[in-house]
Tab-separated table of C-alpha atoms in Angstrom:
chain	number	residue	atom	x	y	z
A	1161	UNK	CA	5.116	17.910	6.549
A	1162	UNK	CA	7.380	16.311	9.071
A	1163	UNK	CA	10.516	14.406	7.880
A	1164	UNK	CA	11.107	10.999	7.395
A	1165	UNK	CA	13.539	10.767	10.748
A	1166	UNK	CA	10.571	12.452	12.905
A	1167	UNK	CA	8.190	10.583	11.979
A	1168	UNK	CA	10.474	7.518	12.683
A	1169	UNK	CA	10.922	9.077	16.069
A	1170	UNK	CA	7.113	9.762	16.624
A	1171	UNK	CA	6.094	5.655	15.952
A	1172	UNK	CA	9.266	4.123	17.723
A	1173	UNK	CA	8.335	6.296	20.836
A	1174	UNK	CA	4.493	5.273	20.563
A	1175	UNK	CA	4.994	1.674	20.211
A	1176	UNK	CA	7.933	1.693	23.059
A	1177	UNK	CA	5.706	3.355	25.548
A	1178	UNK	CA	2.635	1.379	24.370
A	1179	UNK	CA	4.386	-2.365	24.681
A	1180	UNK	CA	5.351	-1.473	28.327
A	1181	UNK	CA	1.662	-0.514	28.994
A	1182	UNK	CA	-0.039	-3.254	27.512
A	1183	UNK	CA	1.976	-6.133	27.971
A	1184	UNK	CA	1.496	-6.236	31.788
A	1185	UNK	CA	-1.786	-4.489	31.965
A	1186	UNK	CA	-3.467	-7.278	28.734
A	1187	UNK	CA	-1.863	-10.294	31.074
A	1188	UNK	CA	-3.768	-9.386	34.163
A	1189	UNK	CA	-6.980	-7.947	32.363
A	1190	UNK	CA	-6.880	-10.813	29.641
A	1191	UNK	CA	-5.876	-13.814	31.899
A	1192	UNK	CA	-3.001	-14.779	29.122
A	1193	UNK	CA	0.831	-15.163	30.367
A	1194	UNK	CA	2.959	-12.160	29.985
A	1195	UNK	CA	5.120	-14.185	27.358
A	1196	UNK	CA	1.829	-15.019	25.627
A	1197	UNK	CA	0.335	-11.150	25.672
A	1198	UNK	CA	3.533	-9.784	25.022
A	1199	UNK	CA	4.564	-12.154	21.899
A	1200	UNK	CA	1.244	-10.874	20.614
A	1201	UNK	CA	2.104	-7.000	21.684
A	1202	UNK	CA	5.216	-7.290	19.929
A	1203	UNK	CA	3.540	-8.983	16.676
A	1204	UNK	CA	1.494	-5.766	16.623
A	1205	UNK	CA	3.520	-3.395	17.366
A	1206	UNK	CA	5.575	-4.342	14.297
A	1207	UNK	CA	2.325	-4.348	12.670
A	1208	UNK	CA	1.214	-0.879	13.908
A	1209	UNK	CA	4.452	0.699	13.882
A	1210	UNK	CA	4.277	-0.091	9.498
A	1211	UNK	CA	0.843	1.197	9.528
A	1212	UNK	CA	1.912	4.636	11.953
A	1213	UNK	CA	4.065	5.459	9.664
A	1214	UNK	CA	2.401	5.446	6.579
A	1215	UNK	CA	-1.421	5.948	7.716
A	1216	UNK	CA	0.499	9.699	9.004
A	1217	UNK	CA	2.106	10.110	6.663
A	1218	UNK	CA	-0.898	9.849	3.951
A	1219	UNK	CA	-2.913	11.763	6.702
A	1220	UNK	CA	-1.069	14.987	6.982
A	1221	UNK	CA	-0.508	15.002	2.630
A	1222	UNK	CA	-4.457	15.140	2.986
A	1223	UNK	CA	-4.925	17.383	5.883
A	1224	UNK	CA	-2.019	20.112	3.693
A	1225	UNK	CA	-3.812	19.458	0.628
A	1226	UNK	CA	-7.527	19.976	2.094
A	1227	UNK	CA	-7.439	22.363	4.505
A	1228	UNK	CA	-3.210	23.779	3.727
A	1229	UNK	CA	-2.332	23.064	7.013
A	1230	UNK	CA	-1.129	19.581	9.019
A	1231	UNK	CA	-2.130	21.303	12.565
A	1232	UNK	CA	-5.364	19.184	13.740
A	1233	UNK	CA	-8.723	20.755	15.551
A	1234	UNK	CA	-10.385	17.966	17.715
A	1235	UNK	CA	-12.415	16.942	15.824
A	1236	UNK	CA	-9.970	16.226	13.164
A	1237	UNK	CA	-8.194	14.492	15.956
A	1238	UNK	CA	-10.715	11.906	16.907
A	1239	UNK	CA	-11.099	11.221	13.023
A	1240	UNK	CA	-7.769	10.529	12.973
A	1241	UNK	CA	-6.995	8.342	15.926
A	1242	UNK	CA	-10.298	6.497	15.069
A	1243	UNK	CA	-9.848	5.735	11.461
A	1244	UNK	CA	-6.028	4.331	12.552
A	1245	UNK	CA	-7.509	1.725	14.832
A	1246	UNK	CA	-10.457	1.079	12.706
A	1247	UNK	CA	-8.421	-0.305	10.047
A	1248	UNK	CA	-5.382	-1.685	12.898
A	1249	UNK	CA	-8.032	-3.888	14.704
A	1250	UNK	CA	-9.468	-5.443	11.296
A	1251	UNK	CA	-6.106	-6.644	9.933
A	1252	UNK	CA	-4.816	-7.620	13.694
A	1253	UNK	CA	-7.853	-9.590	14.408
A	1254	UNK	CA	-6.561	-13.121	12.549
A	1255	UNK	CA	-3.239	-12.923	13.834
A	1256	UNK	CA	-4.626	-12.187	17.921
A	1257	UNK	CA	-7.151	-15.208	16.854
A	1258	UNK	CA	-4.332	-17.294	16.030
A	1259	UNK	CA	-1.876	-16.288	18.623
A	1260	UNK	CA	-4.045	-16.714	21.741
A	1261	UNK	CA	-5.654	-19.971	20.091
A	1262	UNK	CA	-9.360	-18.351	20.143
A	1263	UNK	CA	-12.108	-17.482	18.261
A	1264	UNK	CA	-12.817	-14.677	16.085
A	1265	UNK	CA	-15.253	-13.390	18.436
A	1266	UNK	CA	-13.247	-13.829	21.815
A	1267	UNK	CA	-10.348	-12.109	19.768
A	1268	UNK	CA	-12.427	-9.566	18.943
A	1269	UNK	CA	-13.633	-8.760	22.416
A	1270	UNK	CA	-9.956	-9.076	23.737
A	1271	UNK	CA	-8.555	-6.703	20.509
A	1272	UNK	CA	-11.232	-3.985	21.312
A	1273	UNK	CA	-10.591	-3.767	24.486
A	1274	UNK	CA	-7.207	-3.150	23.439
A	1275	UNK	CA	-8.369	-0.851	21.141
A	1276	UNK	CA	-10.046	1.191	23.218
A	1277	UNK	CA	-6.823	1.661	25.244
A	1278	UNK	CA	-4.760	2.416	21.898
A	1279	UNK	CA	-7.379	4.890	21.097
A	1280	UNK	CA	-6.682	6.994	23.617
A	1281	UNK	CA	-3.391	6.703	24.259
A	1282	UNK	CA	-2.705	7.594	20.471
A	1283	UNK	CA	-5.121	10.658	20.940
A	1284	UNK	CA	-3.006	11.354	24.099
A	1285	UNK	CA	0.319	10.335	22.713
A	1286	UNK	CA	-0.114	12.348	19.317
A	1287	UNK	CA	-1.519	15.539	21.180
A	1288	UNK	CA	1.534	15.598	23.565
A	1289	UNK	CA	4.228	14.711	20.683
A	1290	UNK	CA	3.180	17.578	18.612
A	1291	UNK	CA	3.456	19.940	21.743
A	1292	UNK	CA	7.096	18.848	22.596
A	1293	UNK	CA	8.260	18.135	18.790
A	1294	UNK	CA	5.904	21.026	17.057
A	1295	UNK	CA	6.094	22.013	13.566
A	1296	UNK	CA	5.954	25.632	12.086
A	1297	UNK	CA	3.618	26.105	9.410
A	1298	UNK	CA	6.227	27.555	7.586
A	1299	UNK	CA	7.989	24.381	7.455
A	1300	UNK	CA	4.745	22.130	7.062
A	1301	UNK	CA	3.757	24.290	3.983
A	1302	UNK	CA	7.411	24.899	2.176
A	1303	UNK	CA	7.180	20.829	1.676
């Protein structure tokens, strides 16, 4: 299992990286003002930076517990990065309602598309964190 400092590492990077990609790219492919899309970015962020930690942290417990190791196979990688924005977008899609002043359904459009952009840049993100920051499975399994 990692510790509580790298994994505090792994979602202040993410989000960091991810709020200067989607702020400007969500303005021009949304049609909102930067202030407006980034307001919003920052709102989830926040939001997903909460959820990051915890949703890993109950991920790898499960991943040592069912298969006694936290190192993930691709398919077990797609699971993962699917499940987090599964349950990101349905909690987020309110507050992006609220925040842009539209509909559920625009929102929804606008948060999937967003989605689909978090999706694989946490695929990306996770894959090349683990490379640079890896963990033994000495380590993983003495915890």
């Amino acid at each position: 299992m990692r510790s509580t400092s790298d994994r505090i590492r792994q979602a202040l990077m993410f989000e960091a990286i991810g709020l200067c990609l989607v702020a400007p790219l969500g303005s021009v492919i949304l049609g909102h003002s930067l202030v407006e899309i980034g307001g919003f970015a920052v709102i989830a962020s926040l939001a997903a930076t909460a959820w990051n930690y915890a949703y890993n942290l109950v991920f790898d417990r499960l991943m040592l517990r069912w298969t006694g190791s936290v190192k993930k196979s691709l398919w077990q990688r797609v699971v993962h990065a699917v499940l987090f924005e599964t349950a990101l977008v349905l909690a987020l899609l309110p507050v992006a309602a609220w925040w842009l002043q539209t509909g559920l359904w625009p929102a929804f459009v606008a948060d999937a598309g967003l989605s689909a952009f978090y999706l694989v840049y946490a695929f990306v993100f996770t894959w090349v964190y683990e490379a640079v920051f890896p963990q033994t499975e000495a380590t993983a399994s003495a915890r």
